[in-house]
Amino acid sequence: MGVIVYFNVIVISFFTLVWIGLSLFLRLNKKKSFVYLLFFTIFYIYIFKVLDYTFLQFQSLLLLKLFTPSLMLRGIEAEMSLNVVPLITLTSRDIMTSFLNIILFTPLGFGIPLITHLRMKKVFTIGAIFSIIVELLQLLTGYLAKTTFRIADINDVIFNTVGVVIGYGLFIGFVRLFRLITYKRKVSANPILRYLCERPQVDK
């Protein structure tokens, strides 16, 4: 298990260094405000936790196979780790998993427009691409280790993307409600409230 601990330390250190680099770049080169960096950091932590849950947390155990080939892992055979048939293969047991996939990616649809000026079409595209990348990583690591703990499933991509769409809708509803509540109130004195009111996606 020392290998896994070492791997986790490397991963956390890597993501921390990337965050520091991105934050410095956004602050010094792009002149982003501290409020923006706050929301960016929250979103960055979310992305890390998604990758940790969907990929790093379980697939990293496959590293043990590289150092201990005789080790038996109770995973799924690599040949059974891919499903490219959408929806038809869903079982009643998969319904809860699909619901969790929607919930998992809803913050992505909410967070992207919070830290960018991107609108629905591009947010949808980014969400779909991100989900596909995660599934491909699961598939690739499974084939390399000849066993896996995650199935690369087209249904995951579908429901993840649904979560992104729902998240974007919630973001639009949230900003509109927030503007309604703060209408005729002075929010300029509070940089966080001002930032939320100025999100451009709600404007035509």
JSON list of C-alpha atoms in Angstrom, two decimals:
[
{"chain": "A", "resi": 1, "resn": "MET", "atom": "CA", "xyz": [0.00, 0.00, 0.00]},
{"chain": "A", "resi": 2, "resn": "GLY", "atom": "CA", "xyz": [3.05, 2.25, 0.23]},
{"chain": "A", "resi": 3, "resn": "VAL", "atom": "CA", "xyz": [2.91, 2.64, -3.55]},
{"chain": "A", "resi": 4, "resn": "ILE", "atom": "CA", "xyz": [-0.63, 3.98, -3.38]},
{"chain": "A", "resi": 5, "resn": "VAL", "atom": "CA", "xyz": [0.26, 6.45, -0.61]},
{"chain": "A", "resi": 6, "resn": "TYR", "atom": "CA", "xyz": [3.22, 7.63, -2.66]},
{"chain": "A", "resi": 7, "resn": "PHE", "atom": "CA", "xyz": [1.00, 7.95, -5.72]},
{"chain": "A", "resi": 8, "resn": "ASN", "atom": "CA", "xyz": [-1.61, 9.98, -3.80]},
{"chain": "A", "resi": 9, "resn": "VAL", "atom": "CA", "xyz": [1.07, 12.36, -2.50]},
{"chain": "A", "resi": 10, "resn": "ILE", "atom": "CA", "xyz": [2.35, 12.88, -6.06]},
{"chain": "A", "resi": 11, "resn": "VAL", "atom": "CA", "xyz": [-1.18, 13.49, -7.40]},
{"chain": "A", "resi": 12, "resn": "ILE", "atom": "CA", "xyz": [-2.12, 15.99, -4.68]},
{"chain": "A", "resi": 13, "resn": "SER", "atom": "CA", "xyz": [1.23, 17.77, -5.06]},
{"chain": "A", "resi": 14, "resn": "PHE", "atom": "CA", "xyz": [0.77, 17.95, -8.82]},
{"chain": "A", "resi": 15, "resn": "PHE", "atom": "CA", "xyz": [-2.74, 19.37, -8.61]},
{"chain": "A", "resi": 16, "resn": "THR", "atom": "CA", "xyz": [-1.62, 21.87, -5.95]},
{"chain": "A", "resi": 17, "resn": "LEU", "atom": "CA", "xyz": [1.25, 23.09, -8.10]},
{"chain": "A", "resi": 18, "resn": "VAL", "atom": "CA", "xyz": [-1.07, 23.40, -11.11]},
{"chain": "A", "resi": 19, "resn": "TRP", "atom": "CA", "xyz": [-3.52, 25.42, -9.00]},
{"chain": "A", "resi": 20, "resn": "ILE", "atom": "CA", "xyz": [-0.76, 27.73, -7.81]},
{"chain": "A", "resi": 21, "resn": "GLY", "atom": "CA", "xyz": [0.49, 28.22, -11.36]},
{"chain": "A", "resi": 22, "resn": "LEU", "atom": "CA", "xyz": [-2.99, 28.89, -12.76]},
{"chain": "A", "resi": 23, "resn": "SER", "atom": "CA", "xyz": [-3.86, 31.26, -9.91]},
{"chain": "A", "resi": 24, "resn": "LEU", "atom": "CA", "xyz": [-0.68, 33.29, -10.40]},
{"chain": "A", "resi": 25, "resn": "PHE", "atom": "CA", "xyz": [-1.28, 33.41, -14.15]},
{"chain": "A", "resi": 26, "resn": "LEU", "atom": "CA", "xyz": [-4.88, 34.54, -13.73]},
{"chain": "A", "resi": 27, "resn": "ARG", "atom": "CA", "xyz": [-3.96, 37.16, -11.15]},
{"chain": "A", "resi": 28, "resn": "LEU", "atom": "CA", "xyz": [-0.79, 38.57, -12.69]},
{"chain": "A", "resi": 29, "resn": "ASN", "atom": "CA", "xyz": [-1.39, 38.14, -16.43]},
{"chain": "A", "resi": 30, "resn": "LYS", "atom": "CA", "xyz": [-5.18, 38.22, -16.71]},
{"chain": "A", "resi": 31, "resn": "LYS", "atom": "CA", "xyz": [-5.66, 40.69, -13.83]},
{"chain": "A", "resi": 32, "resn": "LYS", "atom": "CA", "xyz": [-8.44, 38.59, -12.31]},
{"chain": "A", "resi": 33, "resn": "SER", "atom": "CA", "xyz": [-9.94, 39.72, -9.03]},
{"chain": "A", "resi": 34, "resn": "PHE", "atom": "CA", "xyz": [-9.63, 37.85, -5.75]},
{"chain": "A", "resi": 35, "resn": "VAL", "atom": "CA", "xyz": [-13.36, 37.13, -5.93]},
{"chain": "A", "resi": 36, "resn": "TYR", "atom": "CA", "xyz": [-12.83, 35.43, -9.28]},
{"chain": "A", "resi": 37, "resn": "LEU", "atom": "CA", "xyz": [-9.91, 33.44, -7.84]},
{"chain": "A", "resi": 38, "resn": "LEU", "atom": "CA", "xyz": [-12.15, 32.34, -4.97]},
{"chain": "A", "resi": 39, "resn": "PHE", "atom": "CA", "xyz": [-14.78, 30.91, -7.34]},
{"chain": "A", "resi": 40, "resn": "PHE", "atom": "CA", "xyz": [-12.04, 29.49, -9.56]},
{"chain": "A", "resi": 41, "resn": "THR", "atom": "CA", "xyz": [-10.49, 27.68, -6.59]},
{"chain": "A", "resi": 42, "resn": "ILE", "atom": "CA", "xyz": [-13.83, 26.19, -5.55]},
{"chain": "A", "resi": 43, "resn": "PHE", "atom": "CA", "xyz": [-14.40, 25.00, -9.12]},
{"chain": "A", "resi": 44, "resn": "TYR", "atom": "CA", "xyz": [-10.86, 23.61, -9.33]},
{"chain": "A", "resi": 45, "resn": "ILE", "atom": "CA", "xyz": [-11.33, 21.60, -6.13]},
{"chain": "A", "resi": 46, "resn": "TYR", "atom": "CA", "xyz": [-14.59, 20.25, -7.56]},
{"chain": "A", "resi": 47, "resn": "ILE", "atom": "CA", "xyz": [-12.82, 19.11, -10.75]},
{"chain": "A", "resi": 48, "resn": "PHE", "atom": "CA", "xyz": [-10.16, 17.39, -8.68]},
{"chain": "A", "resi": 49, "resn": "LYS", "atom": "CA", "xyz": [-12.78, 15.57, -6.59]},
{"chain": "A", "resi": 50, "resn": "VAL", "atom": "CA", "xyz": [-14.60, 14.42, -9.75]},
{"chain": "A", "resi": 51, "resn": "LEU", "atom": "CA", "xyz": [-11.36, 13.02, -11.16]},
{"chain": "A", "resi": 52, "resn": "ASP", "atom": "CA", "xyz": [-10.56, 11.45, -7.80]},
{"chain": "A", "resi": 53, "resn": "TYR", "atom": "CA", "xyz": [-13.98, 9.77, -7.56]},
{"chain": "A", "resi": 54, "resn": "THR", "atom": "CA", "xyz": [-14.29, 8.65, -11.17]},
{"chain": "A", "resi": 55, "resn": "PHE", "atom": "CA", "xyz": [-10.69, 7.76, -11.90]},
{"chain": "A", "resi": 56, "resn": "LEU", "atom": "CA", "xyz": [-7.88, 8.25, -9.37]},
{"chain": "A", "resi": 57, "resn": "GLN", "atom": "CA", "xyz": [-9.51, 6.73, -6.29]},
{"chain": "A", "resi": 58, "resn": "PHE", "atom": "CA", "xyz": [-9.98, 3.26, -7.76]},
{"chain": "A", "resi": 59, "resn": "GLN", "atom": "CA", "xyz": [-7.94, 3.05, -10.93]},
{"chain": "A", "resi": 60, "resn": "SER", "atom": "CA", "xyz": [-4.80, 4.05, -9.03]},
{"chain": "A", "resi": 61, "resn": "LEU", "atom": "CA", "xyz": [-4.99, 0.66, -7.32]},
{"chain": "A", "resi": 62, "resn": "LEU", "atom": "CA", "xyz": [-4.05, -0.79, -10.69]},
{"chain": "A", "resi": 63, "resn": "LEU", "atom": "CA", "xyz": [-0.55, 0.59, -10.09]},
{"chain": "A", "resi": 64, "resn": "LEU", "atom": "CA", "xyz": [-0.08, -2.25, -7.63]},
{"chain": "A", "resi": 65, "resn": "LYS", "atom": "CA", "xyz": [-0.25, -4.64, -10.56]},
{"chain": "A", "resi": 66, "resn": "LEU", "atom": "CA", "xyz": [2.83, -3.01, -12.06]},
{"chain": "A", "resi": 67, "resn": "PHE", "atom": "CA", "xyz": [4.90, -3.54, -8.94]},
{"chain": "A", "resi": 68, "resn": "THR", "atom": "CA", "xyz": [3.27, -6.77, -7.78]},
{"chain": "A", "resi": 69, "resn": "PRO", "atom": "CA", "xyz": [2.17, -8.77, -10.86]},
{"chain": "A", "resi": 70, "resn": "SER", "atom": "CA", "xyz": [1.00, -11.72, -8.76]},
{"chain": "A", "resi": 71, "resn": "LEU", "atom": "CA", "xyz": [-1.39, -9.54, -6.77]},
{"chain": "A", "resi": 72, "resn": "MET", "atom": "CA", "xyz": [-5.06, -10.48, -7.22]},
{"chain": "A", "resi": 73, "resn": "LEU", "atom": "CA", "xyz": [-7.41, -7.51, -7.47]},
{"chain": "A", "resi": 74, "resn": "ARG", "atom": "CA", "xyz": [-11.16, -8.03, -7.36]},
{"chain": "A", "resi": 75, "resn": "GLY", "atom": "CA", "xyz": [-11.88, -5.94, -10.40]},
{"chain": "A", "resi": 76, "resn": "ILE", "atom": "CA", "xyz": [-13.64, -6.49, -13.70]},
{"chain": "A", "resi": 77, "resn": "GLU", "atom": "CA", "xyz": [-11.96, -8.14, -16.64]},
{"chain": "A", "resi": 78, "resn": "ALA", "atom": "CA", "xyz": [-10.80, -5.56, -19.16]},
{"chain": "A", "resi": 79, "resn": "GLU", "atom": "CA", "xyz": [-12.84, -7.20, -21.93]},
{"chain": "A", "resi": 80, "resn": "MET", "atom": "CA", "xyz": [-16.02, -6.46, -19.96]},
{"chain": "A", "resi": 81, "resn": "SER", "atom": "CA", "xyz": [-15.12, -2.86, -19.12]},
{"chain": "A", "resi": 82, "resn": "LEU", "atom": "CA", "xyz": [-16.77, -1.17, -22.12]},
{"chain": "A", "resi": 83, "resn": "ASN", "atom": "CA", "xyz": [-20.39, -0.49, -23.03]},
{"chain": "A", "resi": 84, "resn": "VAL", "atom": "CA", "xyz": [-21.17, 1.45, -26.20]},
{"chain": "A", "resi": 85, "resn": "VAL", "atom": "CA", "xyz": [-24.91, 0.65, -26.36]},
{"chain": "A", "resi": 86, "resn": "PRO", "atom": "CA", "xyz": [-26.84, 3.67, -25.05]},
{"chain": "A", "resi": 87, "resn": "LEU", "atom": "CA", "xyz": [-29.81, 3.38, -22.67]},
{"chain": "A", "resi": 88, "resn": "ILE", "atom": "CA", "xyz": [-31.05, -0.03, -23.85]},
{"chain": "A", "resi": 89, "resn": "THR", "atom": "CA", "xyz": [-28.69, -1.87, -21.51]},
{"chain": "A", "resi": 90, "resn": "LEU", "atom": "CA", "xyz": [-29.85, 0.05, -18.43]},
{"chain": "A", "resi": 91, "resn": "THR", "atom": "CA", "xyz": [-31.18, -2.08, -15.58]},
{"chain": "A", "resi": 92, "resn": "SER", "atom": "CA", "xyz": [-33.15, -1.05, -12.51]},
{"chain": "A", "resi": 93, "resn": "ARG", "atom": "CA", "xyz": [-29.89, -1.19, -10.57]},
{"chain": "A", "resi": 94, "resn": "ASP", "atom": "CA", "xyz": [-28.31, 1.25, -13.01]},
{"chain": "A", "resi": 95, "resn": "ILE", "atom": "CA", "xyz": [-30.98, 3.87, -12.39]},
{"chain": "A", "resi": 96, "resn": "MET", "atom": "CA", "xyz": [-29.40, 4.98, -9.12]},
{"chain": "A", "resi": 97, "resn": "THR", "atom": "CA", "xyz": [-25.96, 5.10, -10.73]},
{"chain": "A", "resi": 98, "resn": "SER", "atom": "CA", "xyz": [-27.36, 7.22, -13.55]},
{"chain": "A", "resi": 99, "resn": "PHE", "atom": "CA", "xyz": [-28.97, 9.56, -11.03]},
{"chain": "A", "resi": 100, "resn": "LEU", "atom": "CA", "xyz": [-25.63, 9.91, -9.22]},
{"chain": "A", "resi": 101, "resn": "ASN", "atom": "CA", "xyz": [-23.92, 10.68, -12.53]},
{"chain": "A", "resi": 102, "resn": "ILE", "atom": "CA", "xyz": [-26.38, 13.52, -13.09]},
{"chain": "A", "resi": 103, "resn": "ILE", "atom": "CA", "xyz": [-25.75, 14.91, -9.61]},
{"chain": "A", "resi": 104, "resn": "LEU", "atom": "CA", "xyz": [-21.98, 14.54, -10.00]},
{"chain": "A", "resi": 105, "resn": "PHE", "atom": "CA", "xyz": [-21.85, 16.70, -13.14]},
{"chain": "A", "resi": 106, "resn": "THR", "atom": "CA", "xyz": [-24.52, 19.25, -12.23]},
{"chain": "A", "resi": 107, "resn": "PRO", "atom": "CA", "xyz": [-21.93, 21.48, -10.47]},
{"chain": "A", "resi": 108, "resn": "LEU", "atom": "CA", "xyz": [-19.89, 21.43, -13.69]},
{"chain": "A", "resi": 109, "resn": "GLY", "atom": "CA", "xyz": [-22.76, 23.04, -15.61]},
{"chain": "A", "resi": 110, "resn": "PHE", "atom": "CA", "xyz": [-23.18, 25.55, -12.78]},
{"chain": "A", "resi": 111, "resn": "GLY", "atom": "CA", "xyz": [-19.48, 26.28, -12.31]},
{"chain": "A", "resi": 112, "resn": "ILE", "atom": "CA", "xyz": [-18.30, 26.83, -15.90]},
{"chain": "A", "resi": 113, "resn": "PRO", "atom": "CA", "xyz": [-20.51, 29.91, -16.50]},
{"chain": "A", "resi": 114, "resn": "LEU", "atom": "CA", "xyz": [-19.62, 31.12, -13.02]},
{"chain": "A", "resi": 115, "resn": "ILE", "atom": "CA", "xyz": [-15.94, 31.51, -13.96]},
{"chain": "A", "resi": 116, "resn": "THR", "atom": "CA", "xyz": [-16.30, 32.11, -17.72]},
{"chain": "A", "resi": 117, "resn": "HIS", "atom": "CA", "xyz": [-18.56, 33.97, -20.12]},
{"chain": "A", "resi": 118, "resn": "LEU", "atom": "CA", "xyz": [-19.47, 30.76, -21.95]},
{"chain": "A", "resi": 119, "resn": "ARG", "atom": "CA", "xyz": [-23.09, 30.06, -22.74]},
{"chain": "A", "resi": 120, "resn": "MET", "atom": "CA", "xyz": [-25.18, 26.92, -23.07]},
{"chain": "A", "resi": 121, "resn": "LYS", "atom": "CA", "xyz": [-23.78, 25.40, -26.28]},
{"chain": "A", "resi": 122, "resn": "LYS", "atom": "CA", "xyz": [-20.12, 25.64, -25.26]},
{"chain": "A", "resi": 123, "resn": "VAL", "atom": "CA", "xyz": [-20.81, 24.58, -21.67]},
{"chain": "A", "resi": 124, "resn": "PHE", "atom": "CA", "xyz": [-22.64, 21.52, -23.01]},
{"chain": "A", "resi": 125, "resn": "THR", "atom": "CA", "xyz": [-19.71, 20.71, -25.32]},
{"chain": "A", "resi": 126, "resn": "ILE", "atom": "CA", "xyz": [-17.11, 21.07, -22.58]},
{"chain": "A", "resi": 127, "resn": "GLY", "atom": "CA", "xyz": [-19.15, 18.88, -20.24]},
{"chain": "A", "resi": 128, "resn": "ALA", "atom": "CA", "xyz": [-19.53, 16.14, -22.86]},
{"chain": "A", "resi": 129, "resn": "ILE", "atom": "CA", "xyz": [-15.81, 16.22, -23.75]},
{"chain": "A", "resi": 130, "resn": "PHE", "atom": "CA", "xyz": [-14.79, 16.11, -20.09]},
{"chain": "A", "resi": 131, "resn": "SER", "atom": "CA", "xyz": [-17.05, 13.11, -19.48]},
{"chain": "A", "resi": 132, "resn": "ILE", "atom": "CA", "xyz": [-15.69, 11.31, -22.56]},
{"chain": "A", "resi": 133, "resn": "ILE", "atom": "CA", "xyz": [-12.10, 11.92, -21.42]},
{"chain": "A", "resi": 134, "resn": "VAL", "atom": "CA", "xyz": [-12.87, 10.40, -18.01]},
{"chain": "A", "resi": 135, "resn": "GLU", "atom": "CA", "xyz": [-14.45, 7.33, -19.60]},
{"chain": "A", "resi": 136, "resn": "LEU", "atom": "CA", "xyz": [-11.51, 6.90, -22.00]},
{"chain": "A", "resi": 137, "resn": "LEU", "atom": "CA", "xyz": [-9.03, 7.11, -19.12]},
{"chain": "A", "resi": 138, "resn": "GLN", "atom": "CA", "xyz": [-10.98, 4.43, -17.29]},
{"chain": "A", "resi": 139, "resn": "LEU", "atom": "CA", "xyz": [-10.95, 2.24, -20.40]},
{"chain": "A", "resi": 140, "resn": "LEU", "atom": "CA", "xyz": [-7.26, 2.78, -21.17]},
{"chain": "A", "resi": 141, "resn": "THR", "atom": "CA", "xyz": [-6.02, 2.06, -17.65]},
{"chain": "A", "resi": 142, "resn": "GLY", "atom": "CA", "xyz": [-8.25, -1.00, -17.49]},
{"chain": "A", "resi": 143, "resn": "TYR", "atom": "CA", "xyz": [-6.82, -2.46, -20.68]},
{"chain": "A", "resi": 144, "resn": "LEU", "atom": "CA", "xyz": [-3.25, -1.72, -19.63]},
{"chain": "A", "resi": 145, "resn": "ALA", "atom": "CA", "xyz": [-3.75, -3.50, -16.30]},
{"chain": "A", "resi": 146, "resn": "LYS", "atom": "CA", "xyz": [-6.05, -6.17, -17.80]},
{"chain": "A", "resi": 147, "resn": "THR", "atom": "CA", "xyz": [-8.53, -5.48, -15.03]},
{"chain": "A", "resi": 148, "resn": "THR", "atom": "CA", "xyz": [-10.54, -2.46, -13.94]},
{"chain": "A", "resi": 149, "resn": "PHE", "atom": "CA", "xyz": [-12.75, -1.06, -11.22]},
{"chain": "A", "resi": 150, "resn": "ARG", "atom": "CA", "xyz": [-14.68, 1.24, -13.54]},
{"chain": "A", "resi": 151, "resn": "ILE", "atom": "CA", "xyz": [-16.66, 0.49, -16.69]},
{"chain": "A", "resi": 152, "resn": "ALA", "atom": "CA", "xyz": [-16.34, 2.93, -19.60]},
{"chain": "A", "resi": 153, "resn": "ASP", "atom": "CA", "xyz": [-20.02, 3.41, -20.36]},
{"chain": "A", "resi": 154, "resn": "ILE", "atom": "CA", "xyz": [-21.75, 5.54, -22.98]},
{"chain": "A", "resi": 155, "resn": "ASN", "atom": "CA", "xyz": [-24.64, 5.87, -20.54]},
{"chain": "A", "resi": 156, "resn": "ASP", "atom": "CA", "xyz": [-22.33, 7.64, -18.09]},
{"chain": "A", "resi": 157, "resn": "VAL", "atom": "CA", "xyz": [-21.49, 10.19, -20.79]},
{"chain": "A", "resi": 158, "resn": "ILE", "atom": "CA", "xyz": [-25.19, 10.71, -21.52]},
{"chain": "A", "resi": 159, "resn": "PHE", "atom": "CA", "xyz": [-26.25, 11.21, -17.91]},
{"chain": "A", "resi": 160, "resn": "ASN", "atom": "CA", "xyz": [-23.16, 13.24, -17.05]},
{"chain": "A", "resi": 161, "resn": "THR", "atom": "CA", "xyz": [-24.04, 15.61, -19.88]},
{"chain": "A", "resi": 162, "resn": "VAL", "atom": "CA", "xyz": [-27.65, 15.77, -18.68]},
{"chain": "A", "resi": 163, "resn": "GLY", "atom": "CA", "xyz": [-26.23, 16.86, -15.32]},
{"chain": "A", "resi": 164, "resn": "VAL", "atom": "CA", "xyz": [-24.26, 19.61, -17.05]},
{"chain": "A", "resi": 165, "resn": "VAL", "atom": "CA", "xyz": [-27.41, 20.90, -18.78]},
{"chain": "A", "resi": 166, "resn": "ILE", "atom": "CA", "xyz": [-29.33, 20.87, -15.50]},
{"chain": "A", "resi": 167, "resn": "GLY", "atom": "CA", "xyz": [-26.46, 22.68, -13.78]},
{"chain": "A", "resi": 168, "resn": "TYR", "atom": "CA", "xyz": [-26.44, 25.40, -16.41]},
{"chain": "A", "resi": 169, "resn": "GLY", "atom": "CA", "xyz": [-30.20, 25.81, -16.08]},
{"chain": "A", "resi": 170, "resn": "LEU", "atom": "CA", "xyz": [-29.84, 26.12, -12.31]},
{"chain": "A", "resi": 171, "resn": "PHE", "atom": "CA", "xyz": [-27.13, 28.73, -12.80]},
{"chain": "A", "resi": 172, "resn": "ILE", "atom": "CA", "xyz": [-29.34, 30.86, -15.04]},
{"chain": "A", "resi": 173, "resn": "GLY", "atom": "CA", "xyz": [-32.25, 30.53, -12.61]},
{"chain": "A", "resi": 174, "resn": "PHE", "atom": "CA", "xyz": [-30.00, 31.37, -9.66]},
{"chain": "A", "resi": 175, "resn": "VAL", "atom": "CA", "xyz": [-28.59, 34.55, -11.24]},
{"chain": "A", "resi": 176, "resn": "ARG", "atom": "CA", "xyz": [-32.04, 35.74, -12.34]},
{"chain": "A", "resi": 177, "resn": "LEU", "atom": "CA", "xyz": [-33.46, 35.15, -8.86]},
{"chain": "A", "resi": 178, "resn": "PHE", "atom": "CA", "xyz": [-30.42, 36.79, -7.29]},
{"chain": "A", "resi": 179, "resn": "ARG", "atom": "CA", "xyz": [-30.86, 39.87, -9.50]},
{"chain": "A", "resi": 180, "resn": "LEU", "atom": "CA", "xyz": [-34.56, 40.01, -8.62]},
{"chain": "A", "resi": 181, "resn": "ILE", "atom": "CA", "xyz": [-33.84, 39.83, -4.90]},
{"chain": "A", "resi": 182, "resn": "THR", "atom": "CA", "xyz": [-31.09, 42.45, -5.05]},
{"chain": "A", "resi": 183, "resn": "TYR", "atom": "CA", "xyz": [-33.01, 44.76, -7.41]},
{"chain": "A", "resi": 184, "resn": "LYS", "atom": "CA", "xyz": [-32.61, 48.42, -6.38]},
{"chain": "A", "resi": 185, "resn": "ARG", "atom": "CA", "xyz": [-30.28, 47.36, -3.59]},
{"chain": "A", "resi": 186, "resn": "LYS", "atom": "CA", "xyz": [-26.70, 48.51, -3.45]},
{"chain": "A", "resi": 187, "resn": "VAL", "atom": "CA", "xyz": [-24.55, 45.48, -4.16]},
{"chain": "A", "resi": 188, "resn": "SER", "atom": "CA", "xyz": [-21.56, 47.39, -5.53]},
{"chain": "A", "resi": 189, "resn": "ALA", "atom": "CA", "xyz": [-20.03, 47.58, -2.07]},
{"chain": "A", "resi": 190, "resn": "ASN", "atom": "CA", "xyz": [-19.81, 43.80, -1.85]},
{"chain": "A", "resi": 191, "resn": "PRO", "atom": "CA", "xyz": [-17.47, 42.37, -4.53]},
{"chain": "A", "resi": 192, "resn": "ILE", "atom": "CA", "xyz": [-18.96, 38.86, -4.32]},
{"chain": "A", "resi": 193, "resn": "LEU", "atom": "CA", "xyz": [-22.55, 40.08, -4.77]},
{"chain": "A", "resi": 194, "resn": "ARG", "atom": "CA", "xyz": [-21.46, 42.40, -7.57]},
{"chain": "A", "resi": 195, "resn": "TYR", "atom": "CA", "xyz": [-19.66, 39.56, -9.35]},
{"chain": "A", "resi": 196, "resn": "LEU", "atom": "CA", "xyz": [-22.77, 37.35, -9.22]},
{"chain": "A", "resi": 197, "resn": "CYS", "atom": "CA", "xyz": [-25.05, 40.10, -10.51]},
{"chain": "A", "resi": 198, "resn": "GLU", "atom": "CA", "xyz": [-22.74, 40.84, -13.43]},
{"chain": "A", "resi": 199, "resn": "ARG", "atom": "CA", "xyz": [-22.71, 37.33, -14.93]},
{"chain": "A", "resi": 200, "resn": "PRO", "atom": "CA", "xyz": [-23.41, 37.95, -18.63]},
{"chain": "A", "resi": 201, "resn": "GLN", "atom": "CA", "xyz": [-25.15, 34.66, -19.51]},
{"chain": "A", "resi": 202, "resn": "VAL", "atom": "CA", "xyz": [-28.51, 35.97, -18.30]},
{"chain": "A", "resi": 203, "resn": "ASP", "atom": "CA", "xyz": [-28.31, 39.03, -20.55]},
{"chain": "A", "resi": 204, "resn": "LYS", "atom": "CA", "xyz": [-29.56, 38.71, -24.10]}
]
